[in-house]
């Protein structure tokens, strides 16, 4: 579904005329809520580490943020634990009682959205970490009618008809919970989240 059709659904579903800017903001709010809850849109990239270097920098992945991390894994598919930067930079990096059975990183942490640290440092000349994260709604601020929304088509209509329409009509988040359409949107979002989890494709970072 592109932005033009999404906006048309919202305007047709609303009980009164709504300005285009309000419609776009409502689509953004409902779309991001749906994707944040369901993790249905995913992105991934390879983080390449060099031998003996614990720190890393992520470039050219503008929609990645640490809170969107679903999984980090090394070859052959060994998942990394996720810890705070303070834990890794302090406890793990300086604790001489910790024995390392492998020279492959086992823990990852972020100091900023672009910079982080792993433990232990890789001993191989080149170590790749596959990072999987959930993606927010595509940027619709430019009002490009042809841009395709990254919400699966089988859910997109309900997201617009119920979620975005409720937001556009009420505009005040606190009042949304009094809206029947918003309640239906929450119910379909919950169901979609359960479907994703049942399919085994919603993965969160390891924590132990």
Short mmCIF file of N, CA and C in Angstrom, two decimals, residues 27-43 63 67-68 70 133-140 148-153 155-156 159-160 182 185 188-190 192-193 196 202:
data_model
loop_
_atom_site.label_atom_id
_atom_site.label_comp_id
_atom_site.label_asym_id
_atom_site.label_seq_id
_atom_site.Cartn_x
_atom_site.Cartn_y
_atom_site.Cartn_z
N UNK A 27 -1.11 8.70 10.15
CA UNK A 27 -0.57 7.49 9.53
C UNK A 27 0.77 7.14 10.17
N UNK A 28 1.60 8.15 10.40
CA UNK A 28 2.89 7.92 11.03
C UNK A 28 2.75 7.38 12.44
N UNK A 29 1.82 7.93 13.21
CA UNK A 29 1.64 7.50 14.60
C UNK A 29 1.14 6.06 14.66
N UNK A 30 0.07 5.76 13.90
CA UNK A 30 -0.51 4.42 13.93
C UNK A 30 0.42 3.40 13.30
N UNK A 31 1.07 3.77 12.21
CA UNK A 31 1.99 2.85 11.55
C UNK A 31 3.16 2.47 12.43
N UNK A 32 3.74 3.45 13.09
CA UNK A 32 4.87 3.16 13.98
C UNK A 32 4.44 2.37 15.21
N UNK A 33 3.25 2.65 15.72
CA UNK A 33 2.74 1.87 16.84
C UNK A 33 2.61 0.40 16.45
N UNK A 34 2.03 0.16 15.30
CA UNK A 34 1.82 -1.21 14.83
C UNK A 34 3.15 -1.93 14.64
N UNK A 35 4.10 -1.29 14.00
CA UNK A 35 5.39 -1.94 13.73
C UNK A 35 6.21 -2.12 15.00
N UNK A 36 6.12 -1.18 15.92
CA UNK A 36 6.85 -1.31 17.18
C UNK A 36 6.32 -2.49 18.00
N UNK A 37 5.01 -2.71 17.97
CA UNK A 37 4.41 -3.80 18.73
C UNK A 37 4.62 -5.16 18.07
N UNK A 38 4.50 -5.21 16.76
CA UNK A 38 4.55 -6.50 16.07
C UNK A 38 5.94 -6.88 15.58
N UNK A 39 6.84 -5.89 15.43
CA UNK A 39 8.18 -6.15 14.86
C UNK A 39 8.07 -6.79 13.47
N UNK A 40 7.06 -6.41 12.72
CA UNK A 40 6.75 -7.09 11.48
C UNK A 40 7.65 -6.67 10.31
N UNK A 41 8.24 -5.51 10.40
CA UNK A 41 9.16 -5.05 9.35
C UNK A 41 10.57 -5.12 9.89
N UNK A 42 11.41 -5.93 9.26
CA UNK A 42 12.76 -6.15 9.77
C UNK A 42 13.82 -5.71 8.78
N UNK A 43 14.94 -5.31 9.33
CA UNK A 43 16.11 -5.00 8.52
C UNK A 43 17.30 -5.74 9.10
N UNK A 63 18.02 3.92 10.04
CA UNK A 63 16.84 3.57 10.82
C UNK A 63 17.14 2.58 11.94
N UNK A 67 17.58 0.17 20.69
CA UNK A 67 16.33 -0.34 21.24
C UNK A 67 15.52 -1.13 20.22
N UNK A 68 15.92 -1.07 18.95
CA UNK A 68 15.25 -1.85 17.92
C UNK A 68 15.94 -3.18 17.63
N UNK A 70 16.83 -6.87 17.54
CA UNK A 70 16.15 -8.13 17.75
C UNK A 70 17.14 -9.27 17.97
N UNK A 133 17.15 -6.17 13.19
CA UNK A 133 16.40 -5.18 13.97
C UNK A 133 15.05 -4.94 13.32
N UNK A 134 14.12 -4.39 14.10
CA UNK A 134 12.84 -4.06 13.50
C UNK A 134 12.90 -2.63 12.98
N UNK A 135 12.25 -2.42 11.85
CA UNK A 135 12.29 -1.12 11.19
C UNK A 135 11.03 -0.32 11.50
N UNK A 136 11.18 0.96 11.75
CA UNK A 136 10.01 1.81 11.94
C UNK A 136 9.34 2.07 10.60
N UNK A 137 8.27 2.80 10.62
CA UNK A 137 7.59 3.16 9.38
C UNK A 137 8.52 3.97 8.49
N UNK A 138 8.46 3.73 7.20
CA UNK A 138 9.27 4.50 6.27
C UNK A 138 8.98 5.99 6.44
N UNK A 139 9.93 6.80 6.06
CA UNK A 139 9.79 8.25 6.21
C UNK A 139 8.71 8.77 5.27
N UNK A 140 7.65 9.33 5.84
CA UNK A 140 6.56 9.88 5.03
C UNK A 140 6.46 11.39 5.17
N UNK A 148 5.95 3.41 -0.80
CA UNK A 148 5.27 2.21 -0.31
C UNK A 148 5.51 2.06 1.19
N UNK A 149 4.43 1.88 1.93
CA UNK A 149 4.53 1.69 3.36
C UNK A 149 5.03 0.28 3.66
N UNK A 150 5.89 0.16 4.65
CA UNK A 150 6.46 -1.15 5.00
C UNK A 150 5.59 -1.88 6.02
N UNK A 151 4.29 -1.87 5.76
CA UNK A 151 3.32 -2.65 6.53
C UNK A 151 2.71 -3.66 5.57
N UNK A 152 2.72 -4.95 5.89
CA UNK A 152 2.14 -5.94 4.98
C UNK A 152 0.72 -5.57 4.58
N UNK A 153 0.39 -5.81 3.32
CA UNK A 153 -0.90 -5.38 2.79
C UNK A 153 -2.08 -5.97 3.55
N UNK A 155 -2.49 -6.28 6.56
CA UNK A 155 -2.74 -5.54 7.79
C UNK A 155 -2.90 -4.04 7.55
N UNK A 156 -2.37 -3.55 6.46
CA UNK A 156 -2.29 -2.11 6.23
C UNK A 156 -3.66 -1.44 6.22
N UNK A 159 -4.93 -0.99 9.73
CA UNK A 159 -4.11 0.01 10.42
C UNK A 159 -4.60 1.41 10.06
N UNK A 160 -4.92 1.62 8.79
CA UNK A 160 -5.39 2.94 8.35
C UNK A 160 -6.83 3.19 8.77
N UNK A 182 -10.08 2.90 17.70
CA UNK A 182 -8.76 2.66 18.29
C UNK A 182 -8.73 1.34 19.04
N UNK A 185 -8.30 -1.29 16.60
CA UNK A 185 -6.92 -1.26 16.13
C UNK A 185 -6.01 -1.98 17.13
N UNK A 188 -6.55 -5.77 16.74
CA UNK A 188 -5.92 -6.37 15.56
C UNK A 188 -4.41 -6.35 15.65
N UNK A 189 -3.86 -5.35 16.32
CA UNK A 189 -2.41 -5.31 16.53
C UNK A 189 -1.97 -6.45 17.44
N UNK A 190 -2.73 -6.70 18.49
CA UNK A 190 -2.43 -7.81 19.39
C UNK A 190 -2.48 -9.14 18.65
N UNK A 192 -2.07 -9.61 15.41
CA UNK A 192 -0.96 -9.66 14.47
C UNK A 192 0.34 -10.00 15.20
N UNK A 193 0.53 -9.46 16.38
CA UNK A 193 1.72 -9.75 17.18
C UNK A 193 1.77 -11.23 17.54
N UNK A 196 2.78 -13.28 14.47
CA UNK A 196 4.21 -13.19 14.19
C UNK A 196 4.99 -14.07 15.15
N UNK A 202 9.57 -13.50 15.33
CA UNK A 202 9.81 -12.36 16.19
C UNK A 202 10.84 -12.75 17.22
#
